[in-house]
Amino acid sequence: MVRRLDSRERAMGEIAELGQLCADAGIFRAELFDRLDRWIGFDLASILAVHSPEEDPSMYVRGYDAAVVEAHLLSYMAEFEPYELAAVAGDRVKVDTEVLPLARREQLSLYRELLWPHRVSELTTIVWRNRQGAFGFHLARTGRGRRFRCEELETLEVLAPAIKLAEAYLHARMGSGPQGTRSFDAWAGGVRLTKSERAVAELVVRGLQNREIAALLGVSPLTVRNHLGAVFRKADVTTRAELAFVSASERRVDPAKIRVRSPTSRRRR
């Protein structure tokens, strides 16, 4: 048991490093799937991310034809009843064969046209929803009788939060493209955030909580709280919502006009 826990902790550390070091989302997802294949094993997989209403969904697939999936995904999902989507989604690992009866799977185009032609025997999914959108992925095994073992599903559930945080951090670090990154840099520079304060601020405006940020950055929740307090003072805000609004608004301001704000009263964190 100790050896298994140590292995999972190392895997979580590798995932966090990927989020910090990969140059873009495509590289991160390819590297992530390489590791998940080594740690758990699968034949087909996909990631779907919706980071904000203003951005187009991004997808990464392995083993499928990406063009086919993108062309038909919305029509496939439209066939599901709301309670069925709720059953296979959520922030816990779900196995399709346990929540969708065979008779129902036979009715769905997703299975008839995509999964079963690929000889998928079982797939597992996990989806998170937040204020910005949603992020989720699935792993599938092909071949008669090939199922995920309980230990493999437990490992995936342990690793899933690290995957969520790494994806969020990567997106925050990259911004909404080169212009978004430069704009956030300009705002952070204008209020004179340190490198550590900037990292915390990016994740806060993406909706992450202190404990999640601490786990991702490898620091204590107290350290995150202290950095966030400094960010609040420099940005002259009192809440996380105000920080998100001010950073988004001032990113559109000429950097030369951004003033350094003086501390005011004690801030709530």
mmCIF file of C-alpha atoms in Angstrom, residues 1-232:
data_model
loop_
_atom_site.group_PDB
_atom_site.id
_atom_site.type_symbol
_atom_site.label_atom_id
_atom_site.label_comp_id
_atom_site.label_asym_id
_atom_site.label_seq_id
_atom_site.Cartn_x
_atom_site.Cartn_y
_atom_site.Cartn_z
ATOM 1 C CA MET A 1 0.000 0.000 0.000
ATOM 2 C CA VAL A 2 2.783 2.450 0.868
ATOM 3 C CA ARG A 3 4.545 1.697 -2.400
ATOM 4 C CA ARG A 4 1.312 2.273 -4.361
ATOM 5 C CA LEU A 5 0.666 5.601 -2.617
ATOM 6 C CA ASP A 6 4.250 6.713 -3.230
ATOM 7 C CA SER A 7 3.867 5.835 -6.906
ATOM 8 C CA ARG A 8 0.658 7.842 -7.182
ATOM 9 C CA GLU A 9 2.238 10.820 -5.459
ATOM 10 C CA ARG A 10 5.129 10.733 -7.923
ATOM 11 C CA ALA A 11 2.641 10.563 -10.778
ATOM 12 C CA MET A 12 0.791 13.604 -9.419
ATOM 13 C CA GLY A 13 4.092 15.443 -9.240
ATOM 14 C CA GLU A 14 4.844 14.596 -12.876
ATOM 15 C CA ILE A 15 1.442 15.901 -13.951
ATOM 16 C CA ALA A 16 1.958 19.166 -12.066
ATOM 17 C CA GLU A 17 5.356 19.586 -13.730
ATOM 18 C CA LEU A 18 3.792 19.065 -17.159
ATOM 19 C CA GLY A 19 1.369 21.913 -16.488
ATOM 20 C CA GLN A 20 4.226 24.201 -15.555
ATOM 21 C CA LEU A 21 6.752 23.226 -18.224
ATOM 22 C CA CYS A 22 4.862 22.320 -21.422
ATOM 23 C CA ALA A 23 4.903 24.990 -24.097
ATOM 24 C CA ASP A 24 1.272 24.559 -25.167
ATOM 25 C CA ALA A 25 -1.876 22.536 -24.571
ATOM 26 C CA GLY A 26 -1.195 20.079 -27.389
ATOM 27 C CA ILE A 27 2.184 19.091 -25.952
ATOM 28 C CA PHE A 28 0.721 18.835 -22.446
ATOM 29 C CA ARG A 29 -2.092 16.540 -23.547
ATOM 30 C CA ALA A 30 0.177 14.321 -25.624
ATOM 31 C CA GLU A 31 2.608 13.958 -22.732
ATOM 32 C CA LEU A 32 -0.257 13.398 -20.291
ATOM 33 C CA PHE A 33 -1.719 10.579 -22.370
ATOM 34 C CA ASP A 34 1.715 8.990 -22.713
ATOM 35 C CA ARG A 35 1.907 8.820 -18.939
ATOM 36 C CA LEU A 36 -1.677 7.676 -18.412
ATOM 37 C CA ASP A 37 -1.078 4.891 -20.900
ATOM 38 C CA ARG A 38 1.976 3.831 -18.898
ATOM 39 C CA TRP A 39 0.318 4.126 -15.476
ATOM 40 C CA ILE A 40 -3.168 2.782 -16.298
ATOM 41 C CA GLY A 41 -3.297 1.593 -19.902
ATOM 42 C CA PHE A 42 -5.874 2.416 -22.578
ATOM 43 C CA ASP A 43 -6.423 2.184 -26.334
ATOM 44 C CA LEU A 44 -8.426 5.319 -27.156
ATOM 45 C CA ALA A 45 -8.807 8.642 -25.385
ATOM 46 C CA SER A 46 -9.967 12.232 -25.721
ATOM 47 C CA ILE A 47 -9.884 15.546 -23.862
ATOM 48 C CA LEU A 48 -12.472 18.293 -24.283
ATOM 49 C CA ALA A 49 -11.956 21.695 -22.655
ATOM 50 C CA VAL A 50 -14.220 24.754 -22.595
ATOM 51 C CA HIS A 51 -12.324 27.399 -20.673
ATOM 52 C CA SER A 52 -14.673 30.330 -21.200
ATOM 53 C CA PRO A 53 -17.808 31.299 -23.170
ATOM 54 C CA GLU A 54 -15.647 33.538 -25.387
ATOM 55 C CA GLU A 55 -13.327 30.727 -26.489
ATOM 56 C CA ASP A 56 -14.013 27.831 -28.832
ATOM 57 C CA PRO A 57 -13.855 24.371 -27.225
ATOM 58 C CA SER A 58 -10.517 22.628 -27.654
ATOM 59 C CA MET A 59 -10.197 18.889 -28.203
ATOM 60 C CA TYR A 60 -7.408 16.351 -28.266
ATOM 61 C CA VAL A 61 -7.999 12.747 -29.313
ATOM 62 C CA ARG A 62 -5.869 9.650 -29.423
ATOM 63 C CA GLY A 63 -6.865 6.707 -31.592
ATOM 64 C CA TYR A 64 -9.907 8.423 -33.109
ATOM 65 C CA ASP A 65 -10.195 10.488 -36.273
ATOM 66 C CA ALA A 66 -10.240 14.014 -34.821
ATOM 67 C CA ALA A 67 -12.174 15.458 -37.771
ATOM 68 C CA VAL A 68 -14.936 12.851 -37.395
ATOM 69 C CA VAL A 69 -15.225 13.416 -33.652
ATOM 70 C CA GLU A 70 -15.365 17.194 -33.983
ATOM 71 C CA ALA A 71 -17.940 16.990 -36.777
ATOM 72 C CA HIS A 72 -20.348 14.720 -34.932
ATOM 73 C CA LEU A 73 -19.743 15.240 -31.221
ATOM 74 C CA LEU A 74 -22.565 17.747 -30.661
ATOM 75 C CA SER A 75 -25.115 15.580 -32.467
ATOM 76 C CA TYR A 76 -23.972 12.539 -30.520
ATOM 77 C CA MET A 77 -24.316 14.318 -27.193
ATOM 78 C CA ALA A 78 -27.738 15.729 -28.127
ATOM 79 C CA GLU A 79 -29.142 12.188 -28.083
ATOM 80 C CA PHE A 80 -28.433 11.763 -24.378
ATOM 81 C CA GLU A 81 -31.112 12.570 -21.847
ATOM 82 C CA PRO A 82 -30.091 15.131 -19.170
ATOM 83 C CA TYR A 83 -30.127 12.486 -16.444
ATOM 84 C CA GLU A 84 -27.873 10.264 -18.556
ATOM 85 C CA LEU A 85 -25.339 13.055 -19.039
ATOM 86 C CA ALA A 86 -25.429 13.672 -15.303
ATOM 87 C CA ALA A 87 -24.827 9.965 -14.708
ATOM 88 C CA VAL A 88 -21.720 9.716 -16.893
ATOM 89 C CA ALA A 89 -20.376 13.158 -15.972
ATOM 90 C CA GLY A 90 -19.406 14.669 -12.647
ATOM 91 C CA ASP A 91 -16.202 15.127 -10.717
ATOM 92 C CA ARG A 92 -15.846 11.399 -10.018
ATOM 93 C CA VAL A 93 -14.615 8.680 -12.355
ATOM 94 C CA LYS A 94 -17.566 6.963 -14.066
ATOM 95 C CA VAL A 95 -17.593 3.735 -16.105
ATOM 96 C CA ASP A 96 -20.101 3.735 -18.951
ATOM 97 C CA THR A 97 -21.064 0.057 -18.664
ATOM 98 C CA GLU A 98 -22.144 0.672 -15.064
ATOM 99 C CA VAL A 99 -24.434 3.642 -15.769
ATOM 100 C CA LEU A 100 -25.816 2.969 -19.280
ATOM 101 C CA PRO A 101 -27.641 -0.339 -19.921
ATOM 102 C CA LEU A 102 -26.676 -2.241 -23.058
ATOM 103 C CA ALA A 103 -30.102 -1.661 -24.595
ATOM 104 C CA ARG A 104 -29.660 2.100 -24.233
ATOM 105 C CA ARG A 105 -26.136 2.044 -25.638
ATOM 106 C CA GLU A 106 -27.495 0.244 -28.687
ATOM 107 C CA GLN A 107 -29.799 3.223 -29.326
ATOM 108 C CA LEU A 108 -27.081 5.891 -29.199
ATOM 109 C CA SER A 109 -25.239 6.954 -32.353
ATOM 110 C CA LEU A 110 -22.120 7.618 -30.280
ATOM 111 C CA TYR A 111 -21.799 3.880 -29.688
ATOM 112 C CA ARG A 112 -23.119 2.599 -33.015
ATOM 113 C CA GLU A 113 -21.110 4.962 -35.237
ATOM 114 C CA LEU A 114 -17.961 5.718 -33.238
ATOM 115 C CA LEU A 115 -17.232 3.547 -30.212
ATOM 116 C CA TRP A 116 -18.300 0.094 -31.341
ATOM 117 C CA PRO A 117 -16.672 0.350 -34.809
ATOM 118 C CA HIS A 118 -13.474 0.953 -32.802
ATOM 119 C CA ARG A 119 -14.341 -2.180 -30.769
ATOM 120 C CA VAL A 120 -14.613 -0.207 -27.510
ATOM 121 C CA SER A 121 -15.575 -2.559 -24.692
ATOM 122 C CA GLU A 122 -15.553 -0.058 -21.837
ATOM 123 C CA LEU A 123 -14.757 3.602 -21.251
ATOM 124 C CA THR A 124 -14.296 5.726 -18.193
ATOM 125 C CA THR A 125 -15.018 9.456 -18.034
ATOM 126 C CA ILE A 126 -14.561 12.366 -15.683
ATOM 127 C CA VAL A 127 -15.850 15.926 -16.145
ATOM 128 C CA TRP A 128 -15.539 19.096 -14.072
ATOM 129 C CA ARG A 129 -17.647 22.211 -14.422
ATOM 130 C CA ASN A 130 -16.624 25.650 -13.189
ATOM 131 C CA ARG A 131 -17.498 29.290 -13.714
ATOM 132 C CA GLN A 132 -15.487 29.455 -16.934
ATOM 133 C CA GLY A 133 -16.741 26.285 -18.611
ATOM 134 C CA ALA A 134 -15.920 22.599 -18.364
ATOM 135 C CA PHE A 135 -13.031 20.191 -18.729
ATOM 136 C CA GLY A 136 -13.179 16.442 -19.116
ATOM 137 C CA PHE A 137 -11.534 13.399 -20.605
ATOM 138 C CA HIS A 138 -12.198 9.738 -21.228
ATOM 139 C CA LEU A 139 -10.084 6.620 -21.578
ATOM 140 C CA ALA A 140 -11.354 3.556 -23.455
ATOM 141 C CA ARG A 141 -10.289 -0.050 -23.872
ATOM 142 C CA THR A 142 -11.009 -2.131 -26.926
ATOM 143 C CA GLY A 143 -11.459 -5.843 -27.413
ATOM 144 C CA ARG A 144 -13.910 -8.355 -26.052
ATOM 145 C CA GLY A 145 -14.080 -8.450 -22.278
ATOM 146 C CA ARG A 146 -11.374 -5.843 -21.651
ATOM 147 C CA ARG A 147 -12.357 -3.894 -18.541
ATOM 148 C CA PHE A 148 -10.686 -1.435 -16.168
ATOM 149 C CA ARG A 149 -9.730 -3.009 -12.864
ATOM 150 C CA CYS A 150 -10.785 -1.413 -9.571
ATOM 151 C CA GLU A 151 -7.191 -0.511 -8.728
ATOM 152 C CA GLU A 152 -6.753 1.234 -12.088
ATOM 153 C CA LEU A 153 -9.942 3.253 -11.584
ATOM 154 C CA GLU A 154 -8.793 4.214 -8.091
ATOM 155 C CA THR A 155 -5.474 5.427 -9.493
ATOM 156 C CA LEU A 156 -7.255 7.466 -12.148
ATOM 157 C CA GLU A 157 -9.485 9.046 -9.510
ATOM 158 C CA VAL A 158 -6.443 9.989 -7.424
ATOM 159 C CA LEU A 159 -4.710 11.535 -10.445
ATOM 160 C CA ALA A 160 -7.773 13.313 -11.869
ATOM 161 C CA PRO A 161 -7.613 16.429 -9.628
ATOM 162 C CA ALA A 162 -3.940 16.899 -10.540
ATOM 163 C CA ILE A 163 -4.889 16.717 -14.231
ATOM 164 C CA LYS A 164 -7.625 19.308 -13.703
ATOM 165 C CA LEU A 165 -5.258 21.682 -11.908
ATOM 166 C CA ALA A 166 -2.446 21.250 -14.424
ATOM 167 C CA GLU A 167 -4.796 21.963 -17.323
ATOM 168 C CA ALA A 168 -6.143 25.079 -15.571
ATOM 169 C CA TYR A 169 -2.664 26.303 -14.729
ATOM 170 C CA LEU A 170 -1.412 25.763 -18.277
ATOM 171 C CA HIS A 171 -4.358 27.690 -19.685
ATOM 172 C CA ALA A 172 -3.834 30.500 -17.202
ATOM 173 C CA ARG A 173 -0.119 30.619 -17.986
ATOM 174 C CA MET A 174 -0.720 30.690 -21.723
ATOM 175 C CA GLY A 175 -3.605 33.175 -21.460
ATOM 176 C CA SER A 176 -5.971 33.381 -24.428
ATOM 177 C CA GLY A 177 -3.087 33.281 -26.867
ATOM 178 C CA PRO A 178 0.056 35.413 -27.198
ATOM 179 C CA GLN A 179 -1.846 38.686 -26.906
ATOM 180 C CA GLY A 180 -3.630 37.529 -23.746
ATOM 181 C CA THR A 181 -0.337 36.516 -22.183
ATOM 182 C CA ARG A 182 1.307 39.836 -22.995
ATOM 183 C CA SER A 183 -1.726 41.718 -21.657
ATOM 184 C CA PHE A 184 -1.744 39.862 -18.360
ATOM 185 C CA ASP A 185 2.004 40.425 -18.089
ATOM 186 C CA ALA A 186 1.393 44.129 -18.649
ATOM 187 C CA TRP A 187 -1.262 44.267 -15.928
ATOM 188 C CA ALA A 188 0.835 42.230 -13.488
ATOM 189 C CA GLY A 189 3.841 44.428 -14.241
ATOM 190 C CA GLY A 190 1.779 47.561 -13.809
ATOM 191 C CA VAL A 191 0.772 46.625 -10.278
ATOM 192 C CA ARG A 192 4.262 45.186 -9.668
ATOM 193 C CA LEU A 193 3.429 41.602 -8.841
ATOM 194 C CA THR A 194 6.310 39.270 -8.122
ATOM 195 C CA LYS A 195 6.634 36.024 -10.071
ATOM 196 C CA SER A 196 5.029 34.055 -7.234
ATOM 197 C CA GLU A 197 2.221 36.578 -6.798
ATOM 198 C CA ARG A 198 1.528 36.520 -10.525
ATOM 199 C CA ALA A 199 1.268 32.709 -10.540
ATOM 200 C CA VAL A 200 -1.250 32.821 -7.689
ATOM 201 C CA ALA A 201 -3.244 35.674 -9.270
ATOM 202 C CA GLU A 202 -3.570 33.831 -12.586
ATOM 203 C CA LEU A 203 -5.039 30.785 -10.895
ATOM 204 C CA VAL A 204 -7.338 32.797 -8.644
ATOM 205 C CA VAL A 205 -8.948 34.580 -11.592
ATOM 206 C CA ARG A 206 -9.481 31.146 -13.177
ATOM 207 C CA GLY A 207 -11.589 30.149 -10.189
ATOM 208 C CA LEU A 208 -9.175 27.869 -8.310
ATOM 209 C CA GLN A 209 -9.236 27.788 -4.527
ATOM 210 C CA ASN A 210 -6.225 28.226 -2.236
ATOM 211 C CA ARG A 211 -5.761 24.520 -1.518
ATOM 212 C CA GLU A 212 -5.904 23.665 -5.225
ATOM 213 C CA ILE A 213 -3.375 26.389 -6.012
ATOM 214 C CA ALA A 214 -1.104 25.182 -3.229
ATOM 215 C CA ALA A 215 -1.205 21.600 -4.524
ATOM 216 C CA LEU A 216 -0.416 22.719 -8.056
ATOM 217 C CA LEU A 217 2.416 25.100 -7.173
ATOM 218 C CA GLY A 218 3.912 22.826 -4.528
ATOM 219 C CA VAL A 219 3.570 25.312 -1.671
ATOM 220 C CA SER A 220 1.470 25.488 1.489
ATOM 221 C CA PRO A 221 -2.036 27.023 1.588
ATOM 222 C CA LEU A 222 -0.639 29.612 3.992
ATOM 223 C CA THR A 223 1.943 30.671 1.410
ATOM 224 C CA VAL A 224 -0.815 31.030 -1.177
ATOM 225 C CA ARG A 225 -2.854 33.106 1.272
ATOM 226 C CA ASN A 226 0.100 35.395 1.921
ATOM 227 C CA HIS A 227 0.790 35.874 -1.785
ATOM 228 C CA LEU A 228 -2.889 36.553 -2.406
ATOM 229 C CA GLY A 229 -2.896 39.152 0.362
ATOM 230 C CA ALA A 230 -0.020 40.927 -1.363
ATOM 231 C CA VAL A 231 -1.876 40.773 -4.687
ATOM 232 C CA PHE A 232 -4.987 42.283 -3.097
#
